[in-house]
Coordinates of C-alpha atoms and ligand atoms in Angstrom, one line a residue:
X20 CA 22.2 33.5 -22.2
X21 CA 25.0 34.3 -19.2
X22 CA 27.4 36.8 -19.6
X23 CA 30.5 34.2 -19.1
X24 CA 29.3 32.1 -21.8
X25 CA 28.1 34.7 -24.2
X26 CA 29.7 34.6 -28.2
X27 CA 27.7 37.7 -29.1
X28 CA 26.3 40.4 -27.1
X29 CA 23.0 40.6 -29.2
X30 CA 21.2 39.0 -31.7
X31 CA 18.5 40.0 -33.8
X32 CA 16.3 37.3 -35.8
X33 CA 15.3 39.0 -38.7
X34 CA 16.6 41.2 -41.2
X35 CA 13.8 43.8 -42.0
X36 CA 14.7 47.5 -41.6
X37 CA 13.7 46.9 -37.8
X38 CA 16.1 43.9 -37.3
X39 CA 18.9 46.2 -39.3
X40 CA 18.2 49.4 -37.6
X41 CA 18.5 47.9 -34.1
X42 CA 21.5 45.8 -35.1
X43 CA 22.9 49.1 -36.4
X44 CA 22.0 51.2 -33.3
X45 CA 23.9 47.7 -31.0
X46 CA 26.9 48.3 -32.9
X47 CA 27.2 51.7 -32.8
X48 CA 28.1 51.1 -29.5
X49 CA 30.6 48.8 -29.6
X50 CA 28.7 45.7 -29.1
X51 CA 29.1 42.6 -31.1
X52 CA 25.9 41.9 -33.1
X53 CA 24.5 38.8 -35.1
X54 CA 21.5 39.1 -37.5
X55 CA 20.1 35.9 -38.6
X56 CA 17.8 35.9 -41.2
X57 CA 15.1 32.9 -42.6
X58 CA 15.5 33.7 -46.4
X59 CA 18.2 33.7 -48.8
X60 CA 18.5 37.1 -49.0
X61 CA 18.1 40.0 -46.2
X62 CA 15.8 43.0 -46.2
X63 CA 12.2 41.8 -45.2
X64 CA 9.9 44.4 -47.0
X65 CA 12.6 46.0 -48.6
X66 CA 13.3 43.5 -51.4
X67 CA 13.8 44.4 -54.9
X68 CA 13.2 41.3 -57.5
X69 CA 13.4 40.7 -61.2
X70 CA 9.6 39.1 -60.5
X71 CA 8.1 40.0 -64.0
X72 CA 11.1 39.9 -67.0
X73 CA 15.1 39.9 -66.7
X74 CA 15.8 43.4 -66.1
X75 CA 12.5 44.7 -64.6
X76 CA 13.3 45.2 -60.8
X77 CA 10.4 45.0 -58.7
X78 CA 10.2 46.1 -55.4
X79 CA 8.6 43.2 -53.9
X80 CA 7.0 45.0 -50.9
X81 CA 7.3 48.7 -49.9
X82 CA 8.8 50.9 -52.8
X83 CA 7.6 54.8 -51.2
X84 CA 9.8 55.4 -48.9
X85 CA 8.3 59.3 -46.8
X86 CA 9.1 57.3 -43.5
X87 CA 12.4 56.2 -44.1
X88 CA 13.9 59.5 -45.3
X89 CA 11.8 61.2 -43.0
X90 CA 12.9 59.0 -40.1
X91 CA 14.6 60.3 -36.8
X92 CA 17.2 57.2 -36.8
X93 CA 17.4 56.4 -40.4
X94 CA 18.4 60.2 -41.4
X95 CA 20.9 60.5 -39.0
X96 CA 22.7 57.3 -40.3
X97 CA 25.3 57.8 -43.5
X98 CA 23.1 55.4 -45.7
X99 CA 24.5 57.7 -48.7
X100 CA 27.9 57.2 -47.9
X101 CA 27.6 53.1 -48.1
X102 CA 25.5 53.4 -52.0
X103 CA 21.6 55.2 -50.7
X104 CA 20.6 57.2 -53.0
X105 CA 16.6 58.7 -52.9
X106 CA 14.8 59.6 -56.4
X107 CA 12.5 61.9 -56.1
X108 CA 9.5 62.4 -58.8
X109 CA 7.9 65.5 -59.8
X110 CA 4.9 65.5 -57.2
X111 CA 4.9 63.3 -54.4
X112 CA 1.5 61.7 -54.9
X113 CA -2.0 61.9 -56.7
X114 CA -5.6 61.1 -56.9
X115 CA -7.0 60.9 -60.1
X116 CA -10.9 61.9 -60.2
X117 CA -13.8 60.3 -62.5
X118 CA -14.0 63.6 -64.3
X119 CA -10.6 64.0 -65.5
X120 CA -9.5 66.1 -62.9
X121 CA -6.5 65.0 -59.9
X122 CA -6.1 66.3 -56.3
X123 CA -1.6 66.4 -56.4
X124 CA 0.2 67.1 -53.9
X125 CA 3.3 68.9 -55.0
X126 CA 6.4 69.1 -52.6
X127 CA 5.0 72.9 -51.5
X128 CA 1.7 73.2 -49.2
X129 CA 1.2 76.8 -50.9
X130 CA 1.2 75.3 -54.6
X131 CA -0.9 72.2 -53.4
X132 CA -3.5 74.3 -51.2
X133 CA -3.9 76.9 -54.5
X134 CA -5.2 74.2 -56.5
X135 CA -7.7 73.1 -53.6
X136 CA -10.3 75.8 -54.4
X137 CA -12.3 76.8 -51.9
X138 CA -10.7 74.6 -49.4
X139 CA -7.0 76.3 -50.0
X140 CA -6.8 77.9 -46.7
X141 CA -8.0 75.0 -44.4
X142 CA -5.3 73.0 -46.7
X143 CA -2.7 75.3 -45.9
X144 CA -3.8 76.1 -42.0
X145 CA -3.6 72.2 -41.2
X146 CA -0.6 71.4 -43.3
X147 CA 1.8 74.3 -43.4
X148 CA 2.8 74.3 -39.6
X149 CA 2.7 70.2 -39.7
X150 CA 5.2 69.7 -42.3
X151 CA 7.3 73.1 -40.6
X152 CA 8.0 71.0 -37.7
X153 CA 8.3 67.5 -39.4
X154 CA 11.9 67.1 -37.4
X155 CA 10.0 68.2 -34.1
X156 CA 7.1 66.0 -34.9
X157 CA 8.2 63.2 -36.4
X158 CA 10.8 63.1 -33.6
X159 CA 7.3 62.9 -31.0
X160 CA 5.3 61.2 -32.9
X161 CA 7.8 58.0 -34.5
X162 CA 9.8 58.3 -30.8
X163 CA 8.9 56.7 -27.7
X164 CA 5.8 57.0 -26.1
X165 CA 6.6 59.4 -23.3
X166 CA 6.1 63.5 -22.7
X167 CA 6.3 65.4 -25.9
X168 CA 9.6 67.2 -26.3
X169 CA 7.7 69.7 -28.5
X170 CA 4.5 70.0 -26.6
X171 CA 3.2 72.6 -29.5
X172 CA 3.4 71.2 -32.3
X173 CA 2.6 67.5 -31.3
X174 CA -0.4 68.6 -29.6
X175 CA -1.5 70.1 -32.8
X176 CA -1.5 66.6 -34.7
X177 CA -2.7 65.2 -31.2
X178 CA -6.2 67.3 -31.6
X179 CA -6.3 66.6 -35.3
X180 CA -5.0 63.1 -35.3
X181 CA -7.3 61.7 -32.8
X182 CA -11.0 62.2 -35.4
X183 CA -11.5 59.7 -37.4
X184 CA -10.7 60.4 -41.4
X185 CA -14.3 60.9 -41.8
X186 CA -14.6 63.4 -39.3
X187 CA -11.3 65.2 -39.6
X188 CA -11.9 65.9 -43.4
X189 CA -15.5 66.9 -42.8
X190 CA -15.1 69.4 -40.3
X191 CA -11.8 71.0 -42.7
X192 CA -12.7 70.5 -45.9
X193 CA -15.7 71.5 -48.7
X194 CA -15.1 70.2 -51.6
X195 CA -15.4 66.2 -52.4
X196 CA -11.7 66.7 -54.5
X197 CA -9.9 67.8 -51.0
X198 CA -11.6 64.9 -48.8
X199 CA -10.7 62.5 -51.7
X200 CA -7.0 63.6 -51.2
X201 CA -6.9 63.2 -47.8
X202 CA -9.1 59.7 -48.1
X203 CA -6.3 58.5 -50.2
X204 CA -3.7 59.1 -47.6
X205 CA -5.4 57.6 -44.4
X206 CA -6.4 54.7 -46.1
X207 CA -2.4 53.6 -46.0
X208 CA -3.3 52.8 -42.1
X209 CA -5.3 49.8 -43.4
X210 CA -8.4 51.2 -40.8
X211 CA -11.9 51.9 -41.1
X212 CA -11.8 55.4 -42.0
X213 CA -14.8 56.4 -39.5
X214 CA -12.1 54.8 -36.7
X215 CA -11.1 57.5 -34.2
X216 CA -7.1 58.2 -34.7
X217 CA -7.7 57.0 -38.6
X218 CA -7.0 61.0 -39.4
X219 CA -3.6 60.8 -37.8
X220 CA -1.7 58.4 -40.6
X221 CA -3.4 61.0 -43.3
X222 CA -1.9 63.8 -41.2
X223 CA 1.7 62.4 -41.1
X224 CA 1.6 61.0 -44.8
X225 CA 0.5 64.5 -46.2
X226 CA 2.5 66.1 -43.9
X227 CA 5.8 64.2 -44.9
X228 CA 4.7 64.7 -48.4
X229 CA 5.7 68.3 -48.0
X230 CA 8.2 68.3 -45.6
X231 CA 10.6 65.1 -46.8
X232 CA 8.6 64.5 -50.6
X233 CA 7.6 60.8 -51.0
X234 CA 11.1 59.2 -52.7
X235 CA 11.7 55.9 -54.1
X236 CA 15.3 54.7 -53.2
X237 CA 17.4 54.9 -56.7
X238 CA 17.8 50.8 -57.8
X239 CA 14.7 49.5 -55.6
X240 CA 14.1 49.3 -51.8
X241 CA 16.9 46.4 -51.5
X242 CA 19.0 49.4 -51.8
X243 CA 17.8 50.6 -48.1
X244 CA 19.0 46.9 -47.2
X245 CA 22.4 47.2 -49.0
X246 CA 23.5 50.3 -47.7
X247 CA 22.0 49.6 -44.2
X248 CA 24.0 46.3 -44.3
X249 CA 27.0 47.6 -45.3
X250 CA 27.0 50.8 -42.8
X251 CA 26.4 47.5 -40.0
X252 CA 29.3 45.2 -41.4
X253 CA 31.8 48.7 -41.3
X254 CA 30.8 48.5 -37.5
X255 CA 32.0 45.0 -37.3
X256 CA 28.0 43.1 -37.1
X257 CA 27.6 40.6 -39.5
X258 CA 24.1 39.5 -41.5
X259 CA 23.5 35.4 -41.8
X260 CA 20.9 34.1 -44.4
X261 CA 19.1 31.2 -44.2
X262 CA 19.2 30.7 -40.6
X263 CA 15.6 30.2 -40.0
X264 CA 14.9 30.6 -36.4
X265 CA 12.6 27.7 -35.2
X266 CA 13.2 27.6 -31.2
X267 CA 15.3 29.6 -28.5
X268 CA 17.9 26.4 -29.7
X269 CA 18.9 27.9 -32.9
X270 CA 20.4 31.5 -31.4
X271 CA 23.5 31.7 -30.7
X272 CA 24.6 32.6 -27.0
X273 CA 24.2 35.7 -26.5
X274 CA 23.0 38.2 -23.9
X275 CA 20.5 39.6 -25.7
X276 CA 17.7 38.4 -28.5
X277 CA 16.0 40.8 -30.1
X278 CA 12.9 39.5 -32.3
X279 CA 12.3 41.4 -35.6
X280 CA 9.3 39.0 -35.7
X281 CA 4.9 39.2 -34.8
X282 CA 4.0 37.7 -31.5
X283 CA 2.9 35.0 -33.3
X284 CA 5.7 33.6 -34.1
X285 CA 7.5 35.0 -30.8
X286 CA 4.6 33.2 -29.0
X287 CA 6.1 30.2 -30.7
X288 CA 9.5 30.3 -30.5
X289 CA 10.0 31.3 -27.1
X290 CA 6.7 29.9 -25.6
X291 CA 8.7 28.0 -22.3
X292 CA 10.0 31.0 -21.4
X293 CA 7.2 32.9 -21.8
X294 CA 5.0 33.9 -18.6
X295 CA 1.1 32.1 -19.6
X296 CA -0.3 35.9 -19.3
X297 CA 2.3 37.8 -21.9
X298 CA 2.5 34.6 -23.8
X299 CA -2.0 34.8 -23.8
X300 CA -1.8 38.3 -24.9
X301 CA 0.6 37.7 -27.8
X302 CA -1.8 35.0 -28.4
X303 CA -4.8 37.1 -28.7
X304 CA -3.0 40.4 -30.8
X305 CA -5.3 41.2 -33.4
X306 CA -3.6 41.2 -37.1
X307 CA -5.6 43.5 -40.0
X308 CA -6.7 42.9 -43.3
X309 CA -3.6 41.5 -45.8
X310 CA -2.8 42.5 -49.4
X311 CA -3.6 41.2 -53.4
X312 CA -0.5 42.9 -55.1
X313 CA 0.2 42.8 -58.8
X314 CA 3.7 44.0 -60.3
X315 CA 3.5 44.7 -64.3
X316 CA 5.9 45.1 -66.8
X317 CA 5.4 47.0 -69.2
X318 CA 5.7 49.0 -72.9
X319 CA 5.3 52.4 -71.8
X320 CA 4.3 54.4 -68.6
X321 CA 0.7 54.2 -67.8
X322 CA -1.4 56.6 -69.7
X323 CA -2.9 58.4 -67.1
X324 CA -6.0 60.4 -68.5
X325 CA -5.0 63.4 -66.4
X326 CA -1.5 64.6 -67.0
X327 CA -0.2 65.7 -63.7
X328 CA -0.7 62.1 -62.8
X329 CA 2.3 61.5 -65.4
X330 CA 4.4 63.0 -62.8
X331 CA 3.1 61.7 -59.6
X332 CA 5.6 58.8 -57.8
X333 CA 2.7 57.6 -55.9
X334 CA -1.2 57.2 -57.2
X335 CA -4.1 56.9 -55.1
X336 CA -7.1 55.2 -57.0
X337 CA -10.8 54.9 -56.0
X338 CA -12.0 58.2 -56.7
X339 CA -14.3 60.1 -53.6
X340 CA -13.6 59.4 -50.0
X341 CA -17.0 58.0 -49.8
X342 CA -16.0 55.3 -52.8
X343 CA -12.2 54.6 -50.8
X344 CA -14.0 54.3 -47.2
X345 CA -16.5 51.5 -48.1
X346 CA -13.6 49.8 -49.6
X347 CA -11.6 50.0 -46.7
X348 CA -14.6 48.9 -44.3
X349 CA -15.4 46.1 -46.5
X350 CA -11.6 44.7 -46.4
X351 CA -12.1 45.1 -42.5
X352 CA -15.7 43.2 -42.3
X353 CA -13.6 40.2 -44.5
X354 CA -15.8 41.3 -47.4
X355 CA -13.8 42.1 -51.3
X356 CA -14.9 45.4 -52.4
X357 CA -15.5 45.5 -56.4
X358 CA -14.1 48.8 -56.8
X359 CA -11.3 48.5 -53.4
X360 CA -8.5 51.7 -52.6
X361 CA -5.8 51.1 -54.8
X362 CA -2.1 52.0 -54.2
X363 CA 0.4 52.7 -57.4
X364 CA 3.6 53.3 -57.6
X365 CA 5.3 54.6 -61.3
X366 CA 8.8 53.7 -59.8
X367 CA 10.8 53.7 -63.5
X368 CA 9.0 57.0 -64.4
X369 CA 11.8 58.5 -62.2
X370 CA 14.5 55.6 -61.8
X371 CA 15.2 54.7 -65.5
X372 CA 17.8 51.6 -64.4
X373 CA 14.2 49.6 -62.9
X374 CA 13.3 48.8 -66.7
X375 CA 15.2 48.4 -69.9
X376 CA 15.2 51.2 -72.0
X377 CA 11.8 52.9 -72.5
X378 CA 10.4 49.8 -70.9
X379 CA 8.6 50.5 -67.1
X380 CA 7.8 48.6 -64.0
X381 CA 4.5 49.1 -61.9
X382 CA 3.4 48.2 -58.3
X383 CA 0.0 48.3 -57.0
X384 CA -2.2 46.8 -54.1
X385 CA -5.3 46.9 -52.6
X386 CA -6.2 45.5 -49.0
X387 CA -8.0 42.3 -49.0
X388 CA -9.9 40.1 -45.7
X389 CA -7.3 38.9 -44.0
X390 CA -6.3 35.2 -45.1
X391 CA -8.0 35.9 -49.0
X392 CA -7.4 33.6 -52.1
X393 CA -9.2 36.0 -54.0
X394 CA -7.4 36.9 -57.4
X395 CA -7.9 40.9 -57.3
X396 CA -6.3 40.8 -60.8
X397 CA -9.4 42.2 -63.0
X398 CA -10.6 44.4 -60.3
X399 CA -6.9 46.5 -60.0
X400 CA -6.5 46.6 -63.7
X401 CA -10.3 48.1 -63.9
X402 CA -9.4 50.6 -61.3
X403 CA -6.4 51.3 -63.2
X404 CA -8.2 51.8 -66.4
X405 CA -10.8 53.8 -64.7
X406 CA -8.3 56.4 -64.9
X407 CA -5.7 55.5 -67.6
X408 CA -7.7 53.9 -70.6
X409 CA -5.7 51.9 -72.3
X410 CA -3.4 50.9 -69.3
X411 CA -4.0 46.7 -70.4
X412 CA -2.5 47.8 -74.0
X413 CA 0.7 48.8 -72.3
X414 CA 1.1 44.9 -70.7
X415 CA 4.2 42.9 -71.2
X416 CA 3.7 40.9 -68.4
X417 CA 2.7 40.4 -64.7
X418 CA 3.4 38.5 -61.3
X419 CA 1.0 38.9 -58.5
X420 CA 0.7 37.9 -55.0
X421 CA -2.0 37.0 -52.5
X422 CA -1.9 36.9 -49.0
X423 CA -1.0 33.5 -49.0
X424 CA 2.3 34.3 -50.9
X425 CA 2.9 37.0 -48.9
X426 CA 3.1 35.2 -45.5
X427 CA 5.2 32.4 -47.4
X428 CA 7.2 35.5 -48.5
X429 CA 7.7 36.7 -45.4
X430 CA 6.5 34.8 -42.2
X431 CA 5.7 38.0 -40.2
X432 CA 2.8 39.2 -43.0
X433 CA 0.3 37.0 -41.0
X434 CA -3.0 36.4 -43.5
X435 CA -1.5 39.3 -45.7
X436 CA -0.9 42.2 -42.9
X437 CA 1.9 44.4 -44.4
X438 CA 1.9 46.6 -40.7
X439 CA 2.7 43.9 -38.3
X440 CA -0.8 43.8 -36.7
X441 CA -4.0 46.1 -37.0
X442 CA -3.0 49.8 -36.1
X443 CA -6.2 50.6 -34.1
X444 CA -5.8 53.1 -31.1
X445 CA -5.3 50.9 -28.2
X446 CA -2.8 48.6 -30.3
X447 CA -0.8 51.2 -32.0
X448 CA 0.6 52.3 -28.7
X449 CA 0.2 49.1 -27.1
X450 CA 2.0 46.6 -29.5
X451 CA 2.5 44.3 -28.9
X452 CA 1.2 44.3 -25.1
X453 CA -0.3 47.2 -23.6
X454 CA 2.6 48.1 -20.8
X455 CA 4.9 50.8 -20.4
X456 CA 8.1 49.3 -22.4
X457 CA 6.6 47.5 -25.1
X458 CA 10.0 46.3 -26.0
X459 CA 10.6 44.0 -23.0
X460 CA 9.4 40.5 -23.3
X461 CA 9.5 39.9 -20.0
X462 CA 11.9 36.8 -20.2
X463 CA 15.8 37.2 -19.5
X464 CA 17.2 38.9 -22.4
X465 CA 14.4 38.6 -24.6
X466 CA 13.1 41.8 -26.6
X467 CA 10.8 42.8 -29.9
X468 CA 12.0 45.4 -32.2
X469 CA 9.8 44.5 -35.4
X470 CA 6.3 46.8 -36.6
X471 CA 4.6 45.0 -33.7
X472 CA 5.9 47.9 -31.4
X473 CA 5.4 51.5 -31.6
X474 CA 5.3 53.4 -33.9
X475 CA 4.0 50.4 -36.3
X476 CA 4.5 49.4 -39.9
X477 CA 6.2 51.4 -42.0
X478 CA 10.2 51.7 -43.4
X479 CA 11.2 54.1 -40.7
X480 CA 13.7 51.5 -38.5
X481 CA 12.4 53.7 -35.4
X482 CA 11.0 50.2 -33.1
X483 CA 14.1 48.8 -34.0
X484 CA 15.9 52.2 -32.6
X485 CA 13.7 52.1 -29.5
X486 CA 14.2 48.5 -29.0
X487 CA 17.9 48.9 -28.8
X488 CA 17.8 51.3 -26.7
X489 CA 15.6 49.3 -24.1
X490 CA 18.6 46.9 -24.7
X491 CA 21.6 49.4 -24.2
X492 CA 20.2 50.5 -20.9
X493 CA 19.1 47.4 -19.4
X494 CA 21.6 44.8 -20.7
X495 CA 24.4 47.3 -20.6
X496 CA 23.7 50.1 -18.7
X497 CA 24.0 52.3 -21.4
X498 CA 21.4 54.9 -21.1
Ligands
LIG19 C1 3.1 45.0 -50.4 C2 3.8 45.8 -49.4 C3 3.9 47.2 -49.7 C4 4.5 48.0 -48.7 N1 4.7 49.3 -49.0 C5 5.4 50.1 -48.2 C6 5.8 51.4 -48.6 O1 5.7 51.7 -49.8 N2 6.5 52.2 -47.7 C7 6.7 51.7 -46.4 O2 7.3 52.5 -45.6 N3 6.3 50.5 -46.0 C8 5.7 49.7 -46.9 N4 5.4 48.4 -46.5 C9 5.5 48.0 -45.1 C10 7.0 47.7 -44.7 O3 7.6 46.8 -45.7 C11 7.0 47.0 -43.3 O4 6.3 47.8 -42.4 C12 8.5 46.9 -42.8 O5 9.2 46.1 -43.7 C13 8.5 46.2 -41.5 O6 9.8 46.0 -41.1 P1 10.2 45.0 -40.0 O7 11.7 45.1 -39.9 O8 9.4 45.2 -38.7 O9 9.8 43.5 -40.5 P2 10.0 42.8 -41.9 O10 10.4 43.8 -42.9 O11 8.8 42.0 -42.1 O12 11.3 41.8 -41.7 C14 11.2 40.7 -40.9 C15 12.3 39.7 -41.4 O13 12.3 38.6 -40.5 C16 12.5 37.4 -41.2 N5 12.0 36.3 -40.5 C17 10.7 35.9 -40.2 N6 10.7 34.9 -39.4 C18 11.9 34.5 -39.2 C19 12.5 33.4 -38.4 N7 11.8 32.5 -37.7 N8 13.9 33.3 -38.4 C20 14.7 34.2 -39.0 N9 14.1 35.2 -39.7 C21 12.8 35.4 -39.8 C22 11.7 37.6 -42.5 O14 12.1 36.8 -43.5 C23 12.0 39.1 -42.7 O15 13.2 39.3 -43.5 C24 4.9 47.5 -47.4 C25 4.7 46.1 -47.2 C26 4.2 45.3 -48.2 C27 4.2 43.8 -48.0

């Protein structure tokens, strides 16, 4: 990878929104740039797929996209200009209860908090200043790890992010609805929820909620890819499809390669050029528990018992924190829960070109053991009908996925984990290795820019930002 003999001046294997976002960030500045990507088409987790019927778009993996138009990097780019568009549904999300009732978040703290009872003030104390500052705090907590540029309000979340769930929604809230609500959102860090820092995803998810709203991107997520593809080909970088990357042999000169990949597979594919202690810790990163999703098509929209959950883009199913946190231990002790945390989405509710005409599409998942065969099929459509009797009626047809096909899907979902490794303390700022640029494998040239870096899974495109950054200044001198 000299200088003298290089064709490109970075490439990046893999075309998630990591890969894209640091291609994108490369090219802004004038370098050449080379994507390659293992699949025949681009967009890692954001896919959109005809997996049920002919004209029922799934989104194959994420499809709620708070991070990504939330995101420092990804807001700043002109995604609308090259075909982006975000839909957003009436409420952000909601969490059905056993008794007919549903915690919603609407788009305003106030409105949210008033229907929160007797816990509308500690609603509205923790949330309103969070989602105030989202642009200062998102712009701390989703940027490098380094002094906060907006000490305040990042030490705020700090003291409230660092309880666990459990703790966090005991000490603010009374009532069993309000900790349900808050349940449903820390639960999409894939933790324990009685883990320290587990409070922190449920304090950014509910946060974005209000500040950004929870949006689906109009068409399916493999509009994020389009548009991010075709901002990066206007820049002159170009996207290659099945170009599987197997060993250092199949890159292209170049003076940089960044990995959109797990250490896993890095560990692999660069193992001689590897130093035996990085290459033993990227050996011993711990992955978390994978996924069982199932994508329906159906007759009608799911007939949600309570109403407002007819307008909510996102559900949350499992009824009381308690209920959602042994589900969520039980997937971490490799154990299937018969009543598991289950994650909707009612993406054609709001996006009428997912589904023919008064047809709809519908995504769920709940987290499995890591590695599971299990076929979750009975146990998601019970949860379902827990709350929308009648839901099987509505079935034209279904495709699901264990973790199995998931990591066939997409190589870097090792035994089913969506996040790119387990997002425990010392491992969500120390991704992939604990050091002080997680960024730099420390062989020539060599970099990671997928979830396995800070600030972990999510659409947001914000490790791929910081790994070309890393690159700019040390490949470049661009600081
Ligand atoms: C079921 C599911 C639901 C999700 N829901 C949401 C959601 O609603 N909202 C949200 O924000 N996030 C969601 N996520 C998580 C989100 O999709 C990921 O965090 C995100 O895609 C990670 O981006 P990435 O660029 O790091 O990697 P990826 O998106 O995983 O992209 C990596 C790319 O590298 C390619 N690749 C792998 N190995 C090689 C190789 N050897 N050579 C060349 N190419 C290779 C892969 O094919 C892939 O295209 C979900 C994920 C799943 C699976």
């Amino acid at each position: 990878m000299s200088e003298a003999s290089s064709t490109y001046d970075a490439v990046v294997v893999g075309s998630g929104p990591n890969g894209l976002s640091a291609a994108i960030r490369l090219a802004q500045e004038g370098l050449q740039v080379l994507v390659l990507e293992a699949k025949a088409t681009p967009g890692g987790g954001t896919r959109t797929q005809e997996l049920t019927e002919p004209v029922f778009l799934h989104d194959v993996c994420s499809a709620v996209h708070p991070t990504a138009a939330g995101s420092p990097f990804l807001s700043t780019l002109p995604l609308q200009q090259h075909g982006l568009e975000w839909v957003h549904p009436t409420y952000p999300f909601a969490h059905p209860l056993d008794d007919g009732d549903a915690a919603v978040a609407e788009r305003s703290v106030e409105a949210t908090a008033k229907s929160l009872g007797i816990d509308r003030s500690s609603y509205q104390q923790l949330f309103q200043q969070l989602s105030a500052h989202w642009t200062s705090l998102s712009s701390d907590v989703l940027g490098r790890l380094r002094i906060p540029k907006h000490p305040l309000i990042t030490a705020r979340f700090g003291f409230y992010g660092m309880f666990s769930a459990d703790q966090l929604s005991t000490m603010k809230f009374s009532q069993a609805k309000t900790r349900a609500l808050f349940a449903g959102c820390a639960a999409h860090s894939i933790l324990p929820l009685e883990k320290a820092f587990s409070a922190s995803f449920g304090l950014v998810l509910a946060a974005s909620a209000h500040a950004v709203g929870w949006p689906f991107a109009k068409g399916g997520s493999a509009s994020i890819t389009k548009a991010m593809i075709s901002y990066l080909e206007s820049l002159g970088g170009t996207v290659e499809c099945k170009q599987e990357v197997r060993t250092l042999k199949d890159i292209p000169s170049s003076r940089a390669v960044l990995f959109d990949l797990t250490p896993r597979q890095i560990a692999r594919i660069a193992s001689n050029k590897l130093p035996s202690g990085y290459k033993d810790k990227l050996q011993d990163y711990t992955y978390g528990p994978g996924v069982f999703k199932i994508d329906w098509a159906l007759s009608e929209p799911v007939p949600w018992k309570n109403k407002a959950c007819r307008k909510a883009g996102t559900l949350h199913l499992g009824g009381s924190f308690e209920e959602i946190a042994s589900g969520e231990k039980a997937a971490w002790d490799g154990k299937h829960s018969e009543t598991p945390y289950v994650l909707a989405a009612q993406p054609s509710v709001f996006d009428d070109g997912r589904a023919p005409e008064g047809k709809h599409t519908f995504w769920a998942y709940c987290h499995v053991p890591s590695g599971s065969t299990k076929d979750m099929t009975d146990i998601i459509e019970k949860q379902i009908e827990r709350f929308a009797p009648g839901f099987r009626d509505t079935i034209i047809s279904k495709h699901s996925m264990n973790t199995k096909a998931f990591e066939q899907y997409n190589p870097n979902y090792i035994g089913g984990d969506i996040n790119g490794g387990a997002q425990f303390f010392k491992q969500l700022f120390g991704r992939p290795v604990m050091k002080w640029n997680p960024y730099k494998i420390p062989a020539e040239g060599l970099y990671i820019c997928s979830s396995s870096t800070p600030p972990g899974g999510g659409v947001h495109g914000m490790c791929g930002l910081h790994a070309a950054e890393t690159v700019l200044k040390n490949e470049f001198g661009k600081a």
